[in-house]
PDB file of C-alpha atoms and ligand atoms in Angstrom:
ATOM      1  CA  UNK A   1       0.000   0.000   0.000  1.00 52.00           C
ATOM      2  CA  UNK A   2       3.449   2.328   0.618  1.00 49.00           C
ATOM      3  CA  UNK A   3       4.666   2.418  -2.546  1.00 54.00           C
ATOM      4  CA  UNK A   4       7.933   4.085  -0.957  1.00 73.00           C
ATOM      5  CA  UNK A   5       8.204   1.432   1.949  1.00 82.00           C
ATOM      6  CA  UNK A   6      12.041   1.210   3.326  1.00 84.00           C
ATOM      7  CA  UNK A   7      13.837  -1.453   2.075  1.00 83.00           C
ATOM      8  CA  UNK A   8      15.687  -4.080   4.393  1.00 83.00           C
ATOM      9  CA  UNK A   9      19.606  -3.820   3.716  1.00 81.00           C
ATOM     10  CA  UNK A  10      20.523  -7.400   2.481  1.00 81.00           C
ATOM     11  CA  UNK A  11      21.218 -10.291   4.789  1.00 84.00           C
ATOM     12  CA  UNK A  12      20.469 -10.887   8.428  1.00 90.00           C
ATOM     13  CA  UNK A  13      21.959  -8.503  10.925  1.00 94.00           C
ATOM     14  CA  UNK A  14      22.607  -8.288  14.984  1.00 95.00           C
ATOM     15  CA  UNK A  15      21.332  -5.964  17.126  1.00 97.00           C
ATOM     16  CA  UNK A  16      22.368  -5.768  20.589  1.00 98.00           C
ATOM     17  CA  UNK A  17      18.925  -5.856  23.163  1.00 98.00           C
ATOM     18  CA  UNK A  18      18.473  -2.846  25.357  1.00 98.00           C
ATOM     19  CA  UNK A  19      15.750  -3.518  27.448  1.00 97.00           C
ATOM     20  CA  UNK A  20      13.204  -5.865  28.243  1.00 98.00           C
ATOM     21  CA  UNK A  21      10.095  -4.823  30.009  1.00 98.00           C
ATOM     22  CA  UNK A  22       6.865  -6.989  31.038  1.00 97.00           C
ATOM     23  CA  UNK A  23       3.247  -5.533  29.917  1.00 97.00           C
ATOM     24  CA  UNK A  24       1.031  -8.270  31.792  1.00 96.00           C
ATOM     25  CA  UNK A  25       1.593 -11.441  29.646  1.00 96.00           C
ATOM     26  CA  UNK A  26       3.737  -9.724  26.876  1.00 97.00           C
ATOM     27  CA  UNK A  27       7.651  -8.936  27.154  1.00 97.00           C
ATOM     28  CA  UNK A  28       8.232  -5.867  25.311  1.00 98.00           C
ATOM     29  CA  UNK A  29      11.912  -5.906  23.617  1.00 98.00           C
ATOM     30  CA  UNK A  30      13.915  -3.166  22.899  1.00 98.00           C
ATOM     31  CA  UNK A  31      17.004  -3.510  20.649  1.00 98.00           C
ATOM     32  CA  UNK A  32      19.359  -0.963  18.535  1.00 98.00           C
ATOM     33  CA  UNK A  33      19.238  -1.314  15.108  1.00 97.00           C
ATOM     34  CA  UNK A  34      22.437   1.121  13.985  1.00 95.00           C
ATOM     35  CA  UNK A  35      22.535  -0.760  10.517  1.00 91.00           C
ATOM     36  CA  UNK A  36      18.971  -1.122   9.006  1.00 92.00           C
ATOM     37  CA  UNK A  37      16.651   1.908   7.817  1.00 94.00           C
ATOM     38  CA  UNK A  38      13.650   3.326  10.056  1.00 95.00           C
ATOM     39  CA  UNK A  39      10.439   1.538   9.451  1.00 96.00           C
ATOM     40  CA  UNK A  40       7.033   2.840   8.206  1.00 95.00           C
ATOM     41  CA  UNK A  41       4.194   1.536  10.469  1.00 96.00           C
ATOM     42  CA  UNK A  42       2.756  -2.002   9.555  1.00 96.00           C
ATOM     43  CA  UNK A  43       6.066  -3.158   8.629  1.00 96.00           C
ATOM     44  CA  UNK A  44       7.554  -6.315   9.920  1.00 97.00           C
ATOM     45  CA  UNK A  45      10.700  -7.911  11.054  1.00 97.00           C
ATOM     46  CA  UNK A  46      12.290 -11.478  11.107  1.00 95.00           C
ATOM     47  CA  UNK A  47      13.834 -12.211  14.169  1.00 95.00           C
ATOM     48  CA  UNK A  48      15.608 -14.679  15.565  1.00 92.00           C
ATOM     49  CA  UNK A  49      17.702 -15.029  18.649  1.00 90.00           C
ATOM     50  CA  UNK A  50      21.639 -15.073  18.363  1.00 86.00           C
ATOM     51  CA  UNK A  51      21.970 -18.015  20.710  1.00 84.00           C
ATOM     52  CA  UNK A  52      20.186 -20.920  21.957  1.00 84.00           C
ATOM     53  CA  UNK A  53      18.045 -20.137  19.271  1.00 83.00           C
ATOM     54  CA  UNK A  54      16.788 -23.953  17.930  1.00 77.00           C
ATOM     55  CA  UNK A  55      18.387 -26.911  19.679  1.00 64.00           C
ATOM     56  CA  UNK A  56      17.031 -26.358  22.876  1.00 60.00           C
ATOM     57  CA  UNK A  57      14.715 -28.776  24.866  1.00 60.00           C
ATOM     58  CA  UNK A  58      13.159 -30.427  21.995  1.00 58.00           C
ATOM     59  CA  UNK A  59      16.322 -30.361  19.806  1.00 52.00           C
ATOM     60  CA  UNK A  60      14.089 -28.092  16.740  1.00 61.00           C
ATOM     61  CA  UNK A  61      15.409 -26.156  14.289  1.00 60.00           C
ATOM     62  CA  UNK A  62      13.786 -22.544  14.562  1.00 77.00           C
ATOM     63  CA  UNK A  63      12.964 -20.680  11.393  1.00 85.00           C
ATOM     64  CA  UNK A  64      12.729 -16.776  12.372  1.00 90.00           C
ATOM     65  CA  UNK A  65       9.775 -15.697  13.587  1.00 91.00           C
ATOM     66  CA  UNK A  66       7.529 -12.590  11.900  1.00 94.00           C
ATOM     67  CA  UNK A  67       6.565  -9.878  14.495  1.00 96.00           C
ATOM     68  CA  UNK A  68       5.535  -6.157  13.238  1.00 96.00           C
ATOM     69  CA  UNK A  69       7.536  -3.778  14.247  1.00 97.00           C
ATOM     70  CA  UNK A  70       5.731  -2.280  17.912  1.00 98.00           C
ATOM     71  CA  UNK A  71       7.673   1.243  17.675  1.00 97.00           C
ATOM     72  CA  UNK A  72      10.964   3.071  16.405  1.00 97.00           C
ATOM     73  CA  UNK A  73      11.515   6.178  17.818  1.00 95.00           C
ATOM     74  CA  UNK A  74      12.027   8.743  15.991  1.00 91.00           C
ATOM     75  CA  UNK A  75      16.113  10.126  16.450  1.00 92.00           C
ATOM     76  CA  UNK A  76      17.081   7.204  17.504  1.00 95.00           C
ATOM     77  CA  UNK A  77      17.987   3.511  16.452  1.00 96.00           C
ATOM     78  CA  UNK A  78      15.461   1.593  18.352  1.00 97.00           C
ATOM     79  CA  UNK A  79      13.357  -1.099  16.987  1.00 98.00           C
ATOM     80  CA  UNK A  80      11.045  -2.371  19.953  1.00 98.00           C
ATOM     81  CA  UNK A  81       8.594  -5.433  19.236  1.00 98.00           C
ATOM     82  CA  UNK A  82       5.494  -6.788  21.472  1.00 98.00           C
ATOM     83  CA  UNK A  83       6.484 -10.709  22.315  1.00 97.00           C
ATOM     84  CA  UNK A  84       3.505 -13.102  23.671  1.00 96.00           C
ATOM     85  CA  UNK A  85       4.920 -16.360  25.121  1.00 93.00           C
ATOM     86  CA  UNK A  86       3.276 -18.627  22.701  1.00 91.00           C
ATOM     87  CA  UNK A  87       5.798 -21.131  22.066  1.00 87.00           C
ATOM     88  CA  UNK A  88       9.729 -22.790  22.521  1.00 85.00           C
ATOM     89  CA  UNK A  89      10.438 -19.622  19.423  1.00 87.00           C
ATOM     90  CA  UNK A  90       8.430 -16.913  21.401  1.00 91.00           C
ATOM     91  CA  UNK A  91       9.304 -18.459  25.026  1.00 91.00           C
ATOM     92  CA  UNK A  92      13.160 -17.877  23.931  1.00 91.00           C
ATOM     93  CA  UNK A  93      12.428 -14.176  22.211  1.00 94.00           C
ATOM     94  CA  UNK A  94      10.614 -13.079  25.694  1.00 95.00           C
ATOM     95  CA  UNK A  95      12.972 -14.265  27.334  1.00 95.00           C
ATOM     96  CA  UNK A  96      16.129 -11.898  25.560  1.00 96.00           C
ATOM     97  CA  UNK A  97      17.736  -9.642  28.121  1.00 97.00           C
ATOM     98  CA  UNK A  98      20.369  -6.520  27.883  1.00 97.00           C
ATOM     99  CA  UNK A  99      23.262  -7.868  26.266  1.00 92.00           C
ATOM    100  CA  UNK A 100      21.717 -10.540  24.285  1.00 96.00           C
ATOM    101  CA  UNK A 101      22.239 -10.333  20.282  1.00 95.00           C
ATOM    102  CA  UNK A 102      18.446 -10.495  18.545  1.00 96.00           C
ATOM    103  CA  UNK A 103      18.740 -11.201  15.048  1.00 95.00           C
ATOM    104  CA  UNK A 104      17.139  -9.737  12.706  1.00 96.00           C
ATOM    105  CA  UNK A 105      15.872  -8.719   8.645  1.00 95.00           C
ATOM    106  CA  UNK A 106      13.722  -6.264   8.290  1.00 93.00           C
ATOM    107  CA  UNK A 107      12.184  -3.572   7.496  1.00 96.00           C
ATOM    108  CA  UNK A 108       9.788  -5.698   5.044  1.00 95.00           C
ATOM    109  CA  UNK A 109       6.732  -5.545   3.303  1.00 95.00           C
ATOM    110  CA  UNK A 110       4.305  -2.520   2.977  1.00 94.00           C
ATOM    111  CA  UNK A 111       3.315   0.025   5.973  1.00 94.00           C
ATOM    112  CA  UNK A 112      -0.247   1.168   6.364  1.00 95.00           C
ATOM    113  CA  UNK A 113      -1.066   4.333   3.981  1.00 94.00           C
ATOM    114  CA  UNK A 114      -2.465   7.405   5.556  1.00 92.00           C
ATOM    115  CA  UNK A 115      -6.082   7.637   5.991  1.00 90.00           C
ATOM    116  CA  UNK A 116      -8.193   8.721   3.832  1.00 84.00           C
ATOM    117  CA  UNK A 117      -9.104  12.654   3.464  1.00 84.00           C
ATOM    118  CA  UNK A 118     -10.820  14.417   6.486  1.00 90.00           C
ATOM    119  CA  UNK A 119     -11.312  11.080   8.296  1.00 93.00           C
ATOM    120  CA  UNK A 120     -10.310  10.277  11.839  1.00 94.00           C
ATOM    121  CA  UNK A 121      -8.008   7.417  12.024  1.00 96.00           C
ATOM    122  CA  UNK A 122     -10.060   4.228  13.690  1.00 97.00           C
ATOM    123  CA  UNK A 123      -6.842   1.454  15.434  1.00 97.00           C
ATOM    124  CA  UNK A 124      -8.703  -1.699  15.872  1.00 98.00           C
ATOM    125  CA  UNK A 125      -6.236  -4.369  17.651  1.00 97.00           C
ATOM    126  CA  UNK A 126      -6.801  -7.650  18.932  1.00 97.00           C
ATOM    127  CA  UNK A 127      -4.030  -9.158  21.334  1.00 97.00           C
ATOM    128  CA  UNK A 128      -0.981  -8.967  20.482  1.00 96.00           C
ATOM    129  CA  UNK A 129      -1.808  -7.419  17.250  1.00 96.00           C
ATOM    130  CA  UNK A 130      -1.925  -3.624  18.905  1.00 97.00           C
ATOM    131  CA  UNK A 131       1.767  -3.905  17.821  1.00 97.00           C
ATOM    132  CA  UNK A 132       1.467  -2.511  14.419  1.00 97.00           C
ATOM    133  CA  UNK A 133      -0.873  -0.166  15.700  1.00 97.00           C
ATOM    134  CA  UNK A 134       1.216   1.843  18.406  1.00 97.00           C
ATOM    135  CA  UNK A 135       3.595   2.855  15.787  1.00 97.00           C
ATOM    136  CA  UNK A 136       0.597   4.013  13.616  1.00 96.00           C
ATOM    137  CA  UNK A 137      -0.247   6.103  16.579  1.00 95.00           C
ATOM    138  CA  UNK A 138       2.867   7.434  16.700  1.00 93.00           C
ATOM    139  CA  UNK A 139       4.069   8.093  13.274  1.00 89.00           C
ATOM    140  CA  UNK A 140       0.119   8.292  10.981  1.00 83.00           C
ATOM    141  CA  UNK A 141      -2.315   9.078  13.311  1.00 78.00           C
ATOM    142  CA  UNK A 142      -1.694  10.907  16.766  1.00 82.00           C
ATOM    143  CA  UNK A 143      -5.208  11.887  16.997  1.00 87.00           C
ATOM    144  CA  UNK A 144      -6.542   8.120  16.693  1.00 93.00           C
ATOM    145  CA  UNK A 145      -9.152   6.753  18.275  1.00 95.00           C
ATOM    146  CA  UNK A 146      -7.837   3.413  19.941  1.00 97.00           C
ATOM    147  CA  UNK A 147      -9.987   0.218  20.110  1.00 98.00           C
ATOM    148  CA  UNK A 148      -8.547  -2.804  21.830  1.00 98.00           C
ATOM    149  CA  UNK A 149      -9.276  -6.284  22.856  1.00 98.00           C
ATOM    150  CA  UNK A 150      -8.061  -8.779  24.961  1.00 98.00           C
ATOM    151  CA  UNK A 151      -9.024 -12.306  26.684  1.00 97.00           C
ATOM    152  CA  UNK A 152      -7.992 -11.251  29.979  1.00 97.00           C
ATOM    153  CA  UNK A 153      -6.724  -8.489  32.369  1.00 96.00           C
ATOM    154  CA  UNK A 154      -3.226 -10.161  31.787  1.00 96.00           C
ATOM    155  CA  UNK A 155      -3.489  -9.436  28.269  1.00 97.00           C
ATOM    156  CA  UNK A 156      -5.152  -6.439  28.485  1.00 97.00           C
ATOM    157  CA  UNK A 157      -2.048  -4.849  30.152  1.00 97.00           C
ATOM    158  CA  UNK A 158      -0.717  -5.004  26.989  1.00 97.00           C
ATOM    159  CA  UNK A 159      -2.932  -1.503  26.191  1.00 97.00           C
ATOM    160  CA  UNK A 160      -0.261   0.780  28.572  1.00 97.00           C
ATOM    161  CA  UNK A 161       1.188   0.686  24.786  1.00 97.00           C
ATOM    162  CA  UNK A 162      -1.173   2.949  23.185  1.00 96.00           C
ATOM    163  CA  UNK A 163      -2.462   6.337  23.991  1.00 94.00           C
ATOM    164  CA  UNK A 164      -5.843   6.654  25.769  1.00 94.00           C
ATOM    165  CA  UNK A 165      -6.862   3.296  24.542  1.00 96.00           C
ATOM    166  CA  UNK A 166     -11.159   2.276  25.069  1.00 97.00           C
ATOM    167  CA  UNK A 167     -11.048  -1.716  26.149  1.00 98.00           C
ATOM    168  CA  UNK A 168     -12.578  -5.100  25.692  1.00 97.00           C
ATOM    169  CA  UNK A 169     -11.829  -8.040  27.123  1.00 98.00           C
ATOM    170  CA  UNK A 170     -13.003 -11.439  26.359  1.00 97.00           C
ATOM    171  CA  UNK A 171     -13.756 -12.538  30.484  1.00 97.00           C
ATOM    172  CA  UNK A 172     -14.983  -9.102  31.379  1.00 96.00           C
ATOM    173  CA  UNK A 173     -12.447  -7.879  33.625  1.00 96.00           C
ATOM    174  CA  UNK A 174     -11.092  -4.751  31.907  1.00 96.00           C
ATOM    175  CA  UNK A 175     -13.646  -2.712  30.376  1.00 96.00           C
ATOM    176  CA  UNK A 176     -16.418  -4.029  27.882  1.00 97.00           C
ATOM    177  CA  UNK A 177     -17.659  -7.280  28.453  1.00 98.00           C
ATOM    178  CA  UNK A 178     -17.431  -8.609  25.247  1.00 97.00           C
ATOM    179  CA  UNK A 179     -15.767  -8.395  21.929  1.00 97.00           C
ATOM    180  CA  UNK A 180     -13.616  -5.308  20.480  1.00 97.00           C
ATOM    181  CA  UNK A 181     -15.959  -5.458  17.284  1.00 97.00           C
ATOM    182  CA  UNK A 182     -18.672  -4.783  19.793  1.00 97.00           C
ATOM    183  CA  UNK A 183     -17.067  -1.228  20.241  1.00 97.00           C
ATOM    184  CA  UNK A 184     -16.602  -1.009  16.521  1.00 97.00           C
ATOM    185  CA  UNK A 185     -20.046  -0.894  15.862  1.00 96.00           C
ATOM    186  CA  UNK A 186     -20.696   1.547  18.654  1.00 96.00           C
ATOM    187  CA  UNK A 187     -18.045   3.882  17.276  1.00 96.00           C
ATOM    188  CA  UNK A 188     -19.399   3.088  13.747  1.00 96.00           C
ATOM    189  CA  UNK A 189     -22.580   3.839  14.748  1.00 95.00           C
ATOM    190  CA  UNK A 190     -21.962   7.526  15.755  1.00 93.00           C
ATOM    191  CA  UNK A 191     -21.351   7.961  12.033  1.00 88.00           C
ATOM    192  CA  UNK A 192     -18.497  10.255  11.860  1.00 92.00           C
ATOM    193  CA  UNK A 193     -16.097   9.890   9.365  1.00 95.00           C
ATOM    194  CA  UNK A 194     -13.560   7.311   9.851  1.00 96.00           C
ATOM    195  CA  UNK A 195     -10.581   5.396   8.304  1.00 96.00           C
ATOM    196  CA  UNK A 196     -10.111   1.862  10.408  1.00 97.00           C
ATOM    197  CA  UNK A 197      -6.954   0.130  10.862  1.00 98.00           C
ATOM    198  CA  UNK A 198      -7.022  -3.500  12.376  1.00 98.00           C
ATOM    199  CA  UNK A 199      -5.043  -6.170  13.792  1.00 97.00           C
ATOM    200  CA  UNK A 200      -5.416  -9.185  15.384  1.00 96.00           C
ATOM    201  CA  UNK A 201      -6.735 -12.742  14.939  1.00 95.00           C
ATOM    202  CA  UNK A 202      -8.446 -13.607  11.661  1.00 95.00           C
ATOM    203  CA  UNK A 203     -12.061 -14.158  13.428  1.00 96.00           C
ATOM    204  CA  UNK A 204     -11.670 -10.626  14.489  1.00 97.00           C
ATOM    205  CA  UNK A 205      -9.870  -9.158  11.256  1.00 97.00           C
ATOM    206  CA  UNK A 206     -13.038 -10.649   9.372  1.00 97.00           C
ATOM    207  CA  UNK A 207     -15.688  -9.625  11.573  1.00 97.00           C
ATOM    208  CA  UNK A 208     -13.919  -5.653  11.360  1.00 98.00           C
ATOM    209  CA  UNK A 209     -13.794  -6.374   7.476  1.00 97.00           C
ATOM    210  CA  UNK A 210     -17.287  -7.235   7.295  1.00 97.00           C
ATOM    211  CA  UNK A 211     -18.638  -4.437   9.282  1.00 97.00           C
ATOM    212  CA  UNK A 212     -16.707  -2.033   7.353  1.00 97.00           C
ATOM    213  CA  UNK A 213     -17.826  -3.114   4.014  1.00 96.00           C
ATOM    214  CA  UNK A 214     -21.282  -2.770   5.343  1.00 96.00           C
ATOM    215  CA  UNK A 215     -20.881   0.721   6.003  1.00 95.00           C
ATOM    216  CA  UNK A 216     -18.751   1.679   3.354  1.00 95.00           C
ATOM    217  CA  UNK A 217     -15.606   2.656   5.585  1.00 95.00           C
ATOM    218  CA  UNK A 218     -12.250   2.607   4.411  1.00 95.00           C
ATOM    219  CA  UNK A 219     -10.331   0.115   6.183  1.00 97.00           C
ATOM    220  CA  UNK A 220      -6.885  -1.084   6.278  1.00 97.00           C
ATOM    221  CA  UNK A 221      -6.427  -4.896   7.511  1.00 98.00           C
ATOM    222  CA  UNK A 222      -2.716  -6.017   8.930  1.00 97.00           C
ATOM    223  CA  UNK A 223      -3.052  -9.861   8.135  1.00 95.00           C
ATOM    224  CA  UNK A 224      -1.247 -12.780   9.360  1.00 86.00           C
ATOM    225  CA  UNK A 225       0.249 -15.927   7.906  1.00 83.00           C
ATOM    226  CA  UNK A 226       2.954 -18.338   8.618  1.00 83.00           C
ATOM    227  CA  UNK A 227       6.147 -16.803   7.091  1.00 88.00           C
ATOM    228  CA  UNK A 228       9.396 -18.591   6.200  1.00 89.00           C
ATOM    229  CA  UNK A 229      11.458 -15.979   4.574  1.00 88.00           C
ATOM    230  CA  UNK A 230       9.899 -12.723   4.210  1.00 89.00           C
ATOM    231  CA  UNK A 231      10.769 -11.991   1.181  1.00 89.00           C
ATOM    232  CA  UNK A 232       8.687 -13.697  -1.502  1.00 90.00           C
ATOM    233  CA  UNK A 233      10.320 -16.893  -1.881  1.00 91.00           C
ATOM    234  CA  UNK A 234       8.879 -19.583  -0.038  1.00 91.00           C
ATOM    235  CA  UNK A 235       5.200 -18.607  -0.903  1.00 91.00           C
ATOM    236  CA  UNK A 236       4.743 -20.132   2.290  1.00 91.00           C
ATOM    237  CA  UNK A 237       2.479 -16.686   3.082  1.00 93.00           C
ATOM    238  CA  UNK A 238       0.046 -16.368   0.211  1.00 94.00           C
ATOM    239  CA  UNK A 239      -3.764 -15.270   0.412  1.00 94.00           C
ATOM    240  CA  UNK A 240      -6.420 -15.200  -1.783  1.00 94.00           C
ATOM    241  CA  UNK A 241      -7.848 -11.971  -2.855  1.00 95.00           C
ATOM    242  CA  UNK A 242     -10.344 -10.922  -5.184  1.00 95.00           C
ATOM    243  CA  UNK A 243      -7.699 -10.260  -7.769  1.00 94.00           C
ATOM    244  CA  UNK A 244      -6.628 -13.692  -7.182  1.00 94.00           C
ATOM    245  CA  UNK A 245      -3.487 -15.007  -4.516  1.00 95.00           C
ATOM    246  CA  UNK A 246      -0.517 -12.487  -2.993  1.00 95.00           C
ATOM    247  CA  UNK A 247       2.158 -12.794  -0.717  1.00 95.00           C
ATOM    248  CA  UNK A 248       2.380 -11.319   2.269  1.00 94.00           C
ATOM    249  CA  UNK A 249       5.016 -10.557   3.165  1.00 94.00           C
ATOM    250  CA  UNK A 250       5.628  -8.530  -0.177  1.00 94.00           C
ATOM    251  CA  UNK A 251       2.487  -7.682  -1.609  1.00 94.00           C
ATOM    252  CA  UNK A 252       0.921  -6.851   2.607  1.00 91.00           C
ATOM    253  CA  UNK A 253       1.109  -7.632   5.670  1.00 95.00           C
ATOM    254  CA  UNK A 254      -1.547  -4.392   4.811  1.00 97.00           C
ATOM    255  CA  UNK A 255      -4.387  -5.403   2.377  1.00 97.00           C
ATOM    256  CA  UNK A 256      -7.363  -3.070   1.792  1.00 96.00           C
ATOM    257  CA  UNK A 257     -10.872  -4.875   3.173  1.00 96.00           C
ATOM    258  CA  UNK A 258     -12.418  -4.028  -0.210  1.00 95.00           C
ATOM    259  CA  UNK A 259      -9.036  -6.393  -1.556  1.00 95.00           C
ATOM    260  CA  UNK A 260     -10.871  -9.539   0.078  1.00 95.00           C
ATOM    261  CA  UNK A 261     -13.618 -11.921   0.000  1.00 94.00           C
ATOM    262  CA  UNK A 262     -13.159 -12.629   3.433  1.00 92.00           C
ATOM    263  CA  UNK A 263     -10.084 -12.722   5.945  1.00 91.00           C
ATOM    264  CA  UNK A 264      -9.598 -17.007   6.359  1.00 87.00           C
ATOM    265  CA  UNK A 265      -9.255 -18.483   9.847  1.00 82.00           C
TER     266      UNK A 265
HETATM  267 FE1  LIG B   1       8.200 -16.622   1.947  1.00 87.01          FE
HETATM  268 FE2  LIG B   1       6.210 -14.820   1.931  1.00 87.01          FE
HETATM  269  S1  LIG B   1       7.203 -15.674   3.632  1.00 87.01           S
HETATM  270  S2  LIG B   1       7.050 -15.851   0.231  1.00 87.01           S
END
């Protein structure tokens, strides 16, 4: 959607971690990227740890592991990114402390486009897909409205990352009881103009697509898929669109909701 998006420098590089701070059941990771251009929001990273990375417990080989960049700052050479302890890859990312090497390729595929003319920007996140959208906030769309949901207060810790963010949470102990789309619709319903920008699972990226379309609202989707390289040649990431299949991690992670049929589980 960026036709200018910043290109990742060839090959994978180190960058040394700087911090690593707990949000509820996320580990936020800071590292310094000295070598690699600034990202545009909604683009993604491959990381990979320096050591113990693959022949740990269960003796596996690790592929990297795609996670959208959470913020750069601007002035400096920070790259932070929003962890969830999902599995021996993630468990070993979390776990990365000061003085720790992450690896990493990156900046890659396309950022989310401004929004569309005299339209307030709409951030629609879904666990730990608020990632792409606190850099949005911070580099598109400081006046955004900020609409996130979570399964649990543990999770929903994870909203400290945006600015004056409304909640949901899945067991009702953080704000709405109930689902983020739930807010959507109120918002929706108010019928200002809007342009949304979503992340998250593909139940809720579907449902936001849906009720968008509906309405006629703009609405740019950050969409998921198992990636092996990044960079177009596995087609290990492609989805189908109207215009037939693309890969993701070239041709997104940012697809327009008027792109798709549907957003598959
Ligand atoms: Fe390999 Fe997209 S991840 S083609």
């Amino acid at each position: 959607m960026n036709a200018k998006r910043p290109l990742a420098p060839f090959g994978r590089r180190a960058a040394p971690v700087t911090f690593n701070a707990r949000y509820g059941a996320y580990a936020v990771i800071g590292c310094a990227d000295t070598d690699g251009p600034r990202p545009s929001a909604g683009q993604f990273y491959m990381l990979s740890a320096a050591s113990r990375w693959g022949g740990g417990d269960a003796e596996r080989p690790y592929l990297p592991r795609a996670f959208s960049v959470l913020r750069a700052p601007a002035g400096s050479a920070e790259l932070e990114f929003l962890i969830e302890d999902v599995g021996p890859g993630t468990k070993r990312l979390a776990e990365l402390a000061p003085g720790d090497q992450l690896q990493l390729v990156g900046p890659l595929g396309n950022g989310f486009a401004p929004p569309s003319a005299d339209t307030t920007p709409l951030l629609v996140g879904g666990g730990v897909g608020i990632a792409p959208l606190a850099i949005l906030q911070d580099q598109l769309a400081p006046n955004a409205i900020a609409l996130l949901g979570f399964r649990d207060g543990a999770h929903a810790a994870g909203a400290e990352l945006l600015a004056d963010p409304v909640i949901a949470t899945d067991d009702g102990s953080v704000g709405h009881y109930g689902l983020v789309t739930d807010l959507l619709a109120d918002e929706l319903d108010r019928d200002d103009p809007v342009t949304v920008y979503a992340c998250g699972p593909p139940a809720m990226l579907e449902a936001v697509r849906r009720i968008c379309a509906q309405r006629a609202i703009p609405a740019q989707l950050a969409l998921e898929s198992g990636m092996a390289c990044g960079y177009g040649a596995c087609f290990g990431c492609v989805v189908a669109t109207k215009d037939g299949f693309v890969r993701l991690c070239v041709d997104g992670p940012i697809l327009d909701g008027q792109a798709l049929n549907e957003v598959a589980a």
